[in-house]
CSV table of C-alpha atoms in Angstrom, one decimal:
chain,number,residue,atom,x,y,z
H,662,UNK,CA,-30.6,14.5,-162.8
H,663,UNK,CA,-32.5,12.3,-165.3
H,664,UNK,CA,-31.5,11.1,-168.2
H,665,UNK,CA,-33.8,10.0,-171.8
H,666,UNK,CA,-31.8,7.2,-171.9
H,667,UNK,CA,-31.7,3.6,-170.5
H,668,UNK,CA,-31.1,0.0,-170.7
H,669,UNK,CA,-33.3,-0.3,-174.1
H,670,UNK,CA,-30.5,2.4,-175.4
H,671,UNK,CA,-27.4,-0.2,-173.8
H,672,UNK,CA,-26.8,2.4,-171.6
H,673,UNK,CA,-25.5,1.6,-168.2
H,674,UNK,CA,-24.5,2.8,-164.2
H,675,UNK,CA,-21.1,3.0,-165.5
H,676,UNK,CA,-21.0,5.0,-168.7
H,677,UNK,CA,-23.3,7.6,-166.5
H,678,UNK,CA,-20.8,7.6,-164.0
H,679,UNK,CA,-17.9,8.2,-167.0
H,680,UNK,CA,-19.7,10.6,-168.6
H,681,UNK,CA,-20.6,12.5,-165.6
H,682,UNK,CA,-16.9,12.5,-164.3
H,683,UNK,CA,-15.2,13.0,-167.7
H,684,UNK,CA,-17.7,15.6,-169.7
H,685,UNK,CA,-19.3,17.1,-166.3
H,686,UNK,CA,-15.9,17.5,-164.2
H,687,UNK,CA,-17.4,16.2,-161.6
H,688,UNK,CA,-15.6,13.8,-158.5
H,689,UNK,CA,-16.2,10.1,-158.4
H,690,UNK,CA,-17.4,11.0,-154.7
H,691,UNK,CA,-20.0,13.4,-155.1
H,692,UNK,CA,-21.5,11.4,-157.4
H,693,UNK,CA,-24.4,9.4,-155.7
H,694,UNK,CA,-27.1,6.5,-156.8
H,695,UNK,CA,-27.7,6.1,-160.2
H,696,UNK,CA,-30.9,4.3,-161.4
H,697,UNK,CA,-31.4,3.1,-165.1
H,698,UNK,CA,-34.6,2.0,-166.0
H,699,UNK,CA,-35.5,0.8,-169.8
H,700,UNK,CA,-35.8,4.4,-171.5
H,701,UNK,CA,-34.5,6.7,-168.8
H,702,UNK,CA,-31.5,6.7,-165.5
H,703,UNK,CA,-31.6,8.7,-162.7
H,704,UNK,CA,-28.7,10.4,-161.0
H,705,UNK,CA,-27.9,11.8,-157.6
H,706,UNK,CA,-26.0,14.7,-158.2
H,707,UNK,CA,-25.3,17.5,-155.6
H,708,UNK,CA,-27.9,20.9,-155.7
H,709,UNK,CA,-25.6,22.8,-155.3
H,710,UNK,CA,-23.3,21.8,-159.2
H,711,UNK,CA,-26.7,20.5,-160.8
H,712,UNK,CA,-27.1,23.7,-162.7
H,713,UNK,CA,-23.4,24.1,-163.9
H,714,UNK,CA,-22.8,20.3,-164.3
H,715,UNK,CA,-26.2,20.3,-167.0
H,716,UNK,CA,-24.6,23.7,-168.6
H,717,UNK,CA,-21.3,21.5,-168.8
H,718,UNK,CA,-22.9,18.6,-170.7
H,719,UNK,CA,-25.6,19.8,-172.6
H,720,UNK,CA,-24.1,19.7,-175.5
H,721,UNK,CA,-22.4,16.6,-175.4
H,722,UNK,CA,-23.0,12.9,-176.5
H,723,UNK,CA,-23.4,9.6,-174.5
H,724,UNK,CA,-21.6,6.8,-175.7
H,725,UNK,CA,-22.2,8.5,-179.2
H,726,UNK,CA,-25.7,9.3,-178.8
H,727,UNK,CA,-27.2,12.5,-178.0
H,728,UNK,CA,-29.5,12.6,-174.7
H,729,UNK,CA,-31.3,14.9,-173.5
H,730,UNK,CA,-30.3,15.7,-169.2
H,731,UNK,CA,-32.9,17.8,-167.2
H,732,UNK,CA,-33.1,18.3,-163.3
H,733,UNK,CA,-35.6,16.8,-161.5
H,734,UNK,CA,-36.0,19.1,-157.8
């Protein structure tokens, strides 16, 4: 799952993980790597819940700012 949001953003592993387990319903467990570059993050998300997990947070906000998620395949 990528994210258009990074470190430039003070975005980090840990609010990903948060956001991913408290907004996206997902377990701490199937959540796996997550990169975070300057202006983006990467995270390992099971195929299988990507496309309900990005229906689950699209509309929500990352530590109060809006992000845009996509799926990279």
């Amino acid at each position: 799952m990528y994210f258009n949001a990074g470190k430039k953003e003070k975005i980090s592993r840990g609010d990903i993980a948060g956001f991913l387990i408290k907004q996206g319903g997902m377990k701490p467990e199937s959540i796996g790597r997550i990169i975070v570059k300057d202006h983006s993050a990467l995270a390992a998300v099971p195929a299988d819940e990507a496309a309900t997990l990005l229906s689950r947070i699209a509309s929500e906000k990352l530590k109060g700012k809006r992000v845009r998620t996509s799926l990279l395949r």
